[in-house]
PDB file of C-alpha atoms in Angstrom:
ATOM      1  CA  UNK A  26      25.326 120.492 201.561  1.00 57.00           C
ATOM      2  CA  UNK A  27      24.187 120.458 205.288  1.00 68.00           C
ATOM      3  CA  UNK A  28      27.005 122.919 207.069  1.00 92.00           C
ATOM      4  CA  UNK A  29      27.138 122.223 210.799  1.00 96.00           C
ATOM      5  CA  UNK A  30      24.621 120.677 212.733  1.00 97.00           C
ATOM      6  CA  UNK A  31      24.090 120.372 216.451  1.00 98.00           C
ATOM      7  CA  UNK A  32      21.359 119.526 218.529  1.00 97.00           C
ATOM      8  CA  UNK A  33      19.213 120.354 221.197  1.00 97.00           C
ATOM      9  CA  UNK A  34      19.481 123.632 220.451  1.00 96.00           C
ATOM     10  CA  UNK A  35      17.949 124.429 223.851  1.00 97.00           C
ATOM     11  CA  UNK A  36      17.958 122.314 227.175  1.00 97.00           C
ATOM     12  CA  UNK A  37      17.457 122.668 230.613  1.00 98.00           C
ATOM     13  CA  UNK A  38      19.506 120.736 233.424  1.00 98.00           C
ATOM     14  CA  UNK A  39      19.557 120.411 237.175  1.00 98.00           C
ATOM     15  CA  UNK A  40      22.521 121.124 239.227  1.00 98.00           C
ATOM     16  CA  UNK A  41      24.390 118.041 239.223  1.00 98.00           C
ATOM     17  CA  UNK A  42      22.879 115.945 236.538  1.00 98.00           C
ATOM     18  CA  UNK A  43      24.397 114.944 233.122  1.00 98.00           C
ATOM     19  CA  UNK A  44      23.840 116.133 229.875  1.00 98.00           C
ATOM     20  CA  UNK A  45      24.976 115.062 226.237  1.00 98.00           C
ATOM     21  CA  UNK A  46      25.297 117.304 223.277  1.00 98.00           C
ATOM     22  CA  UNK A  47      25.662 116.484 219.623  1.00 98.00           C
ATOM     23  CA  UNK A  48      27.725 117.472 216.486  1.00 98.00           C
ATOM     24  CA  UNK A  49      27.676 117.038 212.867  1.00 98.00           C
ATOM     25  CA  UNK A  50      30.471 117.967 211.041  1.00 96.00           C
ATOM     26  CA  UNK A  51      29.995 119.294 208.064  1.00 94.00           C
ATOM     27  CA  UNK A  52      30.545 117.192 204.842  1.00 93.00           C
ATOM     28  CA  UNK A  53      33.830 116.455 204.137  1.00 90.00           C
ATOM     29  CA  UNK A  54      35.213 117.489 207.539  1.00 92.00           C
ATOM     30  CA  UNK A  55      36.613 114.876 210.110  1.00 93.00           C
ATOM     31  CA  UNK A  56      37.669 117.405 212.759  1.00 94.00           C
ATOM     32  CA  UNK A  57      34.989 118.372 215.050  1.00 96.00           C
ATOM     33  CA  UNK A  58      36.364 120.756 218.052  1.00 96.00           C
ATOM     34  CA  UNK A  59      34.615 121.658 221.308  1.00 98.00           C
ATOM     35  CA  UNK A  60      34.018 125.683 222.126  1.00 97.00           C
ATOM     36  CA  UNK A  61      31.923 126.675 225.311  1.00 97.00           C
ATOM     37  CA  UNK A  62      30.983 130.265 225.594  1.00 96.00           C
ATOM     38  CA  UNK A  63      29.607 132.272 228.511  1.00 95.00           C
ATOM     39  CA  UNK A  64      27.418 135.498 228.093  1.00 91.00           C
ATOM     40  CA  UNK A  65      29.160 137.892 226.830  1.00 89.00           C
ATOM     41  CA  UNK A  66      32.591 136.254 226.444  1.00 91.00           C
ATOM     42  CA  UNK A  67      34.472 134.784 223.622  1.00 93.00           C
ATOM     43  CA  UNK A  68      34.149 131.193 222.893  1.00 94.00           C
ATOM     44  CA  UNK A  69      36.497 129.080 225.133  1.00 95.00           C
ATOM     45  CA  UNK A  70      38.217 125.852 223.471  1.00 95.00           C
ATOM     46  CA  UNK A  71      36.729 122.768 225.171  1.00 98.00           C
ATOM     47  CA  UNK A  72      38.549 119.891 223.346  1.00 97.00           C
ATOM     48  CA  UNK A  73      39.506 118.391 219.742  1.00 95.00           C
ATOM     49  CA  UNK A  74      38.701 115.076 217.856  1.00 96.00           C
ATOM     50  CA  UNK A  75      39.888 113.297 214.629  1.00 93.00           C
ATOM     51  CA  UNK A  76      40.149 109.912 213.775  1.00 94.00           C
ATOM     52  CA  UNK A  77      37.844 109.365 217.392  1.00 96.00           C
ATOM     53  CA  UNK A  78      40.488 110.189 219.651  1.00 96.00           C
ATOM     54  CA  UNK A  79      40.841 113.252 221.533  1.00 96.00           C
ATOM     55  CA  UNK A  80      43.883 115.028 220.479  1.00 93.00           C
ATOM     56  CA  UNK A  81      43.741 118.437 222.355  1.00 92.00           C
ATOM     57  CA  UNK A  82      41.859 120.036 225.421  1.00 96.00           C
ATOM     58  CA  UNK A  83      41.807 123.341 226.796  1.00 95.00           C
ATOM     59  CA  UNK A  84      41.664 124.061 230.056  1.00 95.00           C
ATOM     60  CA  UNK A  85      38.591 122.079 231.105  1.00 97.00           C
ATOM     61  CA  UNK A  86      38.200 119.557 234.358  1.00 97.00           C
ATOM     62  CA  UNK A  87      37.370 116.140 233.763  1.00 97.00           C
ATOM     63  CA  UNK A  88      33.789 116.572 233.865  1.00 98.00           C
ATOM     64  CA  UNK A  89      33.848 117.598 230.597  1.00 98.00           C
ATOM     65  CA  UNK A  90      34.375 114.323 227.967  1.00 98.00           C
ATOM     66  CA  UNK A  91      33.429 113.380 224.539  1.00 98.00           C
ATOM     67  CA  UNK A  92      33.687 111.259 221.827  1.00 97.00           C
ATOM     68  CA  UNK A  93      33.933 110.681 217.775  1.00 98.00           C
ATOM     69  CA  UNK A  94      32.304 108.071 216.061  1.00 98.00           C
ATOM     70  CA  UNK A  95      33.309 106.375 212.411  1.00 97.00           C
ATOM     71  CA  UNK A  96      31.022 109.153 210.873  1.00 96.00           C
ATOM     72  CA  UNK A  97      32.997 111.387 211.985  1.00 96.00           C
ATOM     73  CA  UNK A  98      29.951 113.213 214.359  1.00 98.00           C
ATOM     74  CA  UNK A  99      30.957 113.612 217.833  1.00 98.00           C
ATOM     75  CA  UNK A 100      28.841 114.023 221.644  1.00 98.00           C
ATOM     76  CA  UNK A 101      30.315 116.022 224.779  1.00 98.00           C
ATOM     77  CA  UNK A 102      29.200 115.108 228.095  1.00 98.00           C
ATOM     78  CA  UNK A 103      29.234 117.306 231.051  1.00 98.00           C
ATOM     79  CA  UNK A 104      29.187 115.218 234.181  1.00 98.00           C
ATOM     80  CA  UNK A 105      27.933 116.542 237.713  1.00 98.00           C
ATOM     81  CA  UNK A 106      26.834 120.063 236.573  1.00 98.00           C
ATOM     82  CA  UNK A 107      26.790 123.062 237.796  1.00 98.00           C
ATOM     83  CA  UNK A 108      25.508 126.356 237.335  1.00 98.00           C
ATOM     84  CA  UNK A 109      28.656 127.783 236.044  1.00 97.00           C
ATOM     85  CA  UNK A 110      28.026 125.337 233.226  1.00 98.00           C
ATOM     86  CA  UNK A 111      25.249 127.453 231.825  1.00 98.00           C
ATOM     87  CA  UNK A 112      26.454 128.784 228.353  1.00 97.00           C
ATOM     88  CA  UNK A 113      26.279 128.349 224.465  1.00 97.00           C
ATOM     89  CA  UNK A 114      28.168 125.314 223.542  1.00 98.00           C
ATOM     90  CA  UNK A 115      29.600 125.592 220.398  1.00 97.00           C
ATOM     91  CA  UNK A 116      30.558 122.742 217.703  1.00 97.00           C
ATOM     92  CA  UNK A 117      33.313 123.212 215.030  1.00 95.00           C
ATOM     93  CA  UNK A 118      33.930 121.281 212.373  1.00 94.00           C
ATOM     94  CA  UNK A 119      37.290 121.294 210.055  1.00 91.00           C
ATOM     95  CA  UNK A 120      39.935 118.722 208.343  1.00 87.00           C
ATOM     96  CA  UNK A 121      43.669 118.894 208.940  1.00 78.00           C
ATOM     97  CA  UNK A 122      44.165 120.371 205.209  1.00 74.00           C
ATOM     98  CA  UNK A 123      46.583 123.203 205.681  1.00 64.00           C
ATOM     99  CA  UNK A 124      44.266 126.470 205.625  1.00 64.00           C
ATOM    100  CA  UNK A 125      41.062 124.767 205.934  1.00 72.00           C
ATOM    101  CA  UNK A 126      38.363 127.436 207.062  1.00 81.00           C
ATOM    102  CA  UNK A 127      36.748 126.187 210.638  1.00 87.00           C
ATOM    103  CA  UNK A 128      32.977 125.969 210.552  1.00 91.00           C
ATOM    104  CA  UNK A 129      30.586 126.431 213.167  1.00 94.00           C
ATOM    105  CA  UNK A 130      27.006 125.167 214.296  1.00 96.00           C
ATOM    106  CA  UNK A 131      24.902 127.398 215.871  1.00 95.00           C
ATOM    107  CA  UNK A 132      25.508 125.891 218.776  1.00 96.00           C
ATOM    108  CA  UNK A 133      23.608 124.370 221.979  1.00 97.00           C
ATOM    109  CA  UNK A 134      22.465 126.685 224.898  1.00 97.00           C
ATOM    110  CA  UNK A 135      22.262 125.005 228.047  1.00 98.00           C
ATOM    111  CA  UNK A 136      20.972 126.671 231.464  1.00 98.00           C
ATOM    112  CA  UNK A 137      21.726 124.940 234.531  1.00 98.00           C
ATOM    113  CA  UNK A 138      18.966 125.715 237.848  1.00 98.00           C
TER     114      UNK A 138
ATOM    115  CA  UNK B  24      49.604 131.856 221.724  1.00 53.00           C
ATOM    116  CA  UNK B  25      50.148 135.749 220.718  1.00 60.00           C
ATOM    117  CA  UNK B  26      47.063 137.725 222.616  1.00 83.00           C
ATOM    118  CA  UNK B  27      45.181 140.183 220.918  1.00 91.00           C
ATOM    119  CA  UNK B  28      43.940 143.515 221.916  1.00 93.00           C
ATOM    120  CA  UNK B  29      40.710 145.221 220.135  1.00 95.00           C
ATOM    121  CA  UNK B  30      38.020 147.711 221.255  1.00 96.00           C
ATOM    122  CA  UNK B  31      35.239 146.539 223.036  1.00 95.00           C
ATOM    123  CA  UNK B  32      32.920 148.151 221.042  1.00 97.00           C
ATOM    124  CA  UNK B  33      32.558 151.002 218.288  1.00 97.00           C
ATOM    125  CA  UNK B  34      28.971 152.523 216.741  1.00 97.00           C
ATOM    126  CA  UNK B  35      28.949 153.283 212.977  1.00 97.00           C
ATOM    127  CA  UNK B  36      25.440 154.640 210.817  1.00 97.00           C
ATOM    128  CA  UNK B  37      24.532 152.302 207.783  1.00 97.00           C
ATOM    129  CA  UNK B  38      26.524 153.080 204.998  1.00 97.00           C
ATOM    130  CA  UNK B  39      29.896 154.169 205.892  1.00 97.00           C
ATOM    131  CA  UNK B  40      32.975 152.379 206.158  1.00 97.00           C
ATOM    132  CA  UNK B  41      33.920 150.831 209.756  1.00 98.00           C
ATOM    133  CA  UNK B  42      37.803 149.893 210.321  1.00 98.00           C
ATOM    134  CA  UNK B  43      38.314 147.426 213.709  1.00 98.00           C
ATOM    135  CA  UNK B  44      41.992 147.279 214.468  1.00 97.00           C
ATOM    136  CA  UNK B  45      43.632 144.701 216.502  1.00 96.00           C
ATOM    137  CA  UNK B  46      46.493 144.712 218.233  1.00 95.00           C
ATOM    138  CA  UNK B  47      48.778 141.450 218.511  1.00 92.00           C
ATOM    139  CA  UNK B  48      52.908 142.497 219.240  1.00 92.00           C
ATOM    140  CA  UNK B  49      53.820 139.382 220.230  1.00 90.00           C
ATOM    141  CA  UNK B  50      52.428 137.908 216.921  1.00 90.00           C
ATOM    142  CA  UNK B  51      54.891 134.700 215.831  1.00 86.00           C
ATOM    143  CA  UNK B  52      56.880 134.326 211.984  1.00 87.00           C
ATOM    144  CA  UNK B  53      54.174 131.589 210.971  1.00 82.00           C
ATOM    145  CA  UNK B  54      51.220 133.024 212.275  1.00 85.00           C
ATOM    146  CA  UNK B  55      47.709 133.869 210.522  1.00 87.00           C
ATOM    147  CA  UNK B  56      45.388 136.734 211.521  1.00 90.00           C
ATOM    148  CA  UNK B  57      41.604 135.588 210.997  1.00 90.00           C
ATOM    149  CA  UNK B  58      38.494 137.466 211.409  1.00 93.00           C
ATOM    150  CA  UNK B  59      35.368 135.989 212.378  1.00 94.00           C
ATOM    151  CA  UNK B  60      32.054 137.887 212.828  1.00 96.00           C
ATOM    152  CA  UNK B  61      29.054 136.166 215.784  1.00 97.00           C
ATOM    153  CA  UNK B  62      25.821 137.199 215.644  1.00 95.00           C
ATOM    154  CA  UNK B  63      23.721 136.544 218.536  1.00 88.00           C
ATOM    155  CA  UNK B  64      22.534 133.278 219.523  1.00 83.00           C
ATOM    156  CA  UNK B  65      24.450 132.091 216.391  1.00 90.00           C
ATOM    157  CA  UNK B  66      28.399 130.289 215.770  1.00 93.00           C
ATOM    158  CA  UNK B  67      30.764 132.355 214.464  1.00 94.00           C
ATOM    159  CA  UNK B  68      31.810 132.741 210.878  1.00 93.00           C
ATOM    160  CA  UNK B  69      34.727 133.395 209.067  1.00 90.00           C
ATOM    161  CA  UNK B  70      35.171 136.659 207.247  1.00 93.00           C
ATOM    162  CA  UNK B  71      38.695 136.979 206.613  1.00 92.00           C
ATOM    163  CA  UNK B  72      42.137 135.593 206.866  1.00 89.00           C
ATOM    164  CA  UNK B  73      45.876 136.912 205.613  1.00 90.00           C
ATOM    165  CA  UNK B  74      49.246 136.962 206.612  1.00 91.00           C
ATOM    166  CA  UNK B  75      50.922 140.317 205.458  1.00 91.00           C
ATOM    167  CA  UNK B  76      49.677 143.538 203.128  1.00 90.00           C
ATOM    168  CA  UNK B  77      46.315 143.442 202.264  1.00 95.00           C
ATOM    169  CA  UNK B  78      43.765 140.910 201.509  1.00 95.00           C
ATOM    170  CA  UNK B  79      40.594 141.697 199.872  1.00 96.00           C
ATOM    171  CA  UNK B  80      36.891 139.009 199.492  1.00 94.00           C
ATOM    172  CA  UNK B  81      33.191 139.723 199.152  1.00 93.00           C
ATOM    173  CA  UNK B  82      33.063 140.834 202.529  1.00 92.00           C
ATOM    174  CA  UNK B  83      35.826 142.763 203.758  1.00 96.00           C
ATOM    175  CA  UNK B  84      39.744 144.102 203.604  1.00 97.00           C
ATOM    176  CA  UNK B  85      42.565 142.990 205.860  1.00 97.00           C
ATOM    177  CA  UNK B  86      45.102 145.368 205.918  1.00 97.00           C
ATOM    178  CA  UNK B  87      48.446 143.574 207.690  1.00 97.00           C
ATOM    179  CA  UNK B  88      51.503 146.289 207.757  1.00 96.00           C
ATOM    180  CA  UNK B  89      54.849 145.126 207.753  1.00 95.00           C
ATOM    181  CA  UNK B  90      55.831 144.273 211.029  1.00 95.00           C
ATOM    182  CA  UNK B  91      52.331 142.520 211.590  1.00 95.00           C
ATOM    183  CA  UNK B  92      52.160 143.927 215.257  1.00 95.00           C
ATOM    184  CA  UNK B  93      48.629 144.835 214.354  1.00 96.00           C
ATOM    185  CA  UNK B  94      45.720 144.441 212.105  1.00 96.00           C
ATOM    186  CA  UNK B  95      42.980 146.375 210.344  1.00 97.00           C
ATOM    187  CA  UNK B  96      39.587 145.083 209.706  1.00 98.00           C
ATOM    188  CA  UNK B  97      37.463 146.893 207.239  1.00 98.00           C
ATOM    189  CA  UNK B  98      33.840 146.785 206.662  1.00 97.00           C
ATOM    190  CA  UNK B  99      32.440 148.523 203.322  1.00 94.00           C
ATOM    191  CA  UNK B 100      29.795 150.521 203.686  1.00 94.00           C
ATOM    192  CA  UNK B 101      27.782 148.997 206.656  1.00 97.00           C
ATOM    193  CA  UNK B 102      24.158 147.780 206.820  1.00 96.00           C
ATOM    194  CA  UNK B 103      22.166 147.369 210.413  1.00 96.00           C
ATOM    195  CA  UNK B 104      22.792 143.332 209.174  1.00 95.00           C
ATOM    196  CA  UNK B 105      26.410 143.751 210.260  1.00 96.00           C
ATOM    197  CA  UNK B 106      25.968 144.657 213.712  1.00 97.00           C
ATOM    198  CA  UNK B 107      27.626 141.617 215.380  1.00 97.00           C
ATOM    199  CA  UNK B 108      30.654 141.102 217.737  1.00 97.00           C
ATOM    200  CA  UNK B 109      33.924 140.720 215.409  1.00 98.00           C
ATOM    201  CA  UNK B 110      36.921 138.693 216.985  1.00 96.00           C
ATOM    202  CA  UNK B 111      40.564 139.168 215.973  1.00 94.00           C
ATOM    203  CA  UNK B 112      42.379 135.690 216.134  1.00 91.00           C
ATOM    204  CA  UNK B 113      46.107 134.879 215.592  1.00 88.00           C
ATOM    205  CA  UNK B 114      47.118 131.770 214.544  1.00 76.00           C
ATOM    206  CA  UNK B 115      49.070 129.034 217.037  1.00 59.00           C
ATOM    207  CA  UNK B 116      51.568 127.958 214.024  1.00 48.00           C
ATOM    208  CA  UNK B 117      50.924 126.928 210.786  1.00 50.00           C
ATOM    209  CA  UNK B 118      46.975 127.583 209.860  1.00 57.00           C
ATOM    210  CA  UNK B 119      45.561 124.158 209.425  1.00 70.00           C
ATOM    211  CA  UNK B 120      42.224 123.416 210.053  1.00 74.00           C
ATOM    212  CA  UNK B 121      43.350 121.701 213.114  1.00 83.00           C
ATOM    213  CA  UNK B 122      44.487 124.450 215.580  1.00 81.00           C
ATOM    214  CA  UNK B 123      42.582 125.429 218.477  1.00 85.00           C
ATOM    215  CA  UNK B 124      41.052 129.039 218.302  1.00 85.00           C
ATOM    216  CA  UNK B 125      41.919 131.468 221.440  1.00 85.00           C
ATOM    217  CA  UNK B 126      38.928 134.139 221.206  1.00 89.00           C
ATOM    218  CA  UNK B 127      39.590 137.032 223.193  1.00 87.00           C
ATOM    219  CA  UNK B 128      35.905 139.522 224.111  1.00 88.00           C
ATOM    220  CA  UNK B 129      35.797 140.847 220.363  1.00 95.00           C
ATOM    221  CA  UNK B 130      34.775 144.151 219.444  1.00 97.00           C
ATOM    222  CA  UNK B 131      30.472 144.525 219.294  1.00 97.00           C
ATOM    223  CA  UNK B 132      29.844 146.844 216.651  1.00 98.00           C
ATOM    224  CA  UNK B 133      26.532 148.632 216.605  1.00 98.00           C
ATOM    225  CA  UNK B 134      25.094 150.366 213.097  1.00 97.00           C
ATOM    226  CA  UNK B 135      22.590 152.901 213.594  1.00 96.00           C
ATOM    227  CA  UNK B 136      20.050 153.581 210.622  1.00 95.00           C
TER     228      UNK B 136
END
């Protein structure tokens, strides 16, 4: 049973470009939540998805958006980046069961130059 | 969202007992204390999770007192494999696998051979 899976695991951007990351939930999950984490620092709650709608965010701007598809995996897209950006982007997966453990992925380091 | 205080950090030697504790006074009726543990470069995991007295796994003991204002965390005899940063979390409400995690800076614990 495949826990968690996110990918690139490593990428390089460009102040102001775009980048997409990606999330597989783990099987028999249909939660997959957003965490960004800085060096150093806690993990930071991006956003939320189930049934492919976003259904909370954290304190993120707009340049930050995602999305769920039917199979449950889910993408988040940073728009216009910039160098404050640069962290370990973290992927959890869970279902709405009451007491459900929350898994994560190992997550996706991006570095913005 | 009830905020939690920890130590930054604490050193331990391999094979004696480490206890993190966390304080949370504003901690609500229906709220869950959880434990996860991050290695570097890695997601974190969950290690632990009760609501009052003490809960015992594989891993570790949670020892809740009565008025919950604060938490204990305790490691059995550590190995240099448990050096990691540990994060106290308290639940927003009702612990479904739907709420969104508030991770304060965690407590990095360093074992020495």
């Amino acid at each position: 049973d495949a826990g968690v899976t996110q990918s690139p695991t490593h990428l390089i951007k460009t102040r102001g470009q775009q980048v997409t990351l990606r999330c597989s939930p783990k099987s028999g999950h249909d939660t997959v939540s957003w965490y960004q984490q800085a060096l150093g620092q806690g993990p930071q709650f991006i956003f939320q998805y189930y049934e492919e709608e976003e259904r909370q965010r954290g304190n993120f701007p707009d340049r930050f958006s995602g999305h769920q598809f039917p199979n449950y995996s889910s993408e988040l897209n940073v728009n216009a980046l910039l160098l404050g950006d640069s962290a370990l982007y973290l992927c959890a997966s869970s279902s709405g069961v009451t007491g459900n453990t929350i898994y994560f992925g190992e997550g996706s380091w991006l570095t913005v130059v | 969202l009830a905020k939690t205080t920890q130590p930054i950090s604490m050193d331990s030697y391999e094979g004696q007992e480490v206890n993190i504790t966390c304080s949370h006074n504003n901690i609500a009726t229906n709220d869950y204390i959880t434990w996860y543990q991050q290695f570097p470069s890695q997601g974190p995991r969950f290690i632990i999770q009760g609501y009052k007295t003490k809960v015992t796994n594989e891993v570790a003991s949670l020892f809740i007192p009565a008025d919950r204002k604060s938490s204990t965390l305790s490691l059995p005899r550590v190995s240099l494999s448990d050096t990691a940063v540990y994060y106290c979390l308290v639940g927003d409400g009702l612990d479904t696998g739907r709420r969104a995690l508030t991770f304060g800076s965690g407590t990095r614990l360093q074992v020495q051979p």
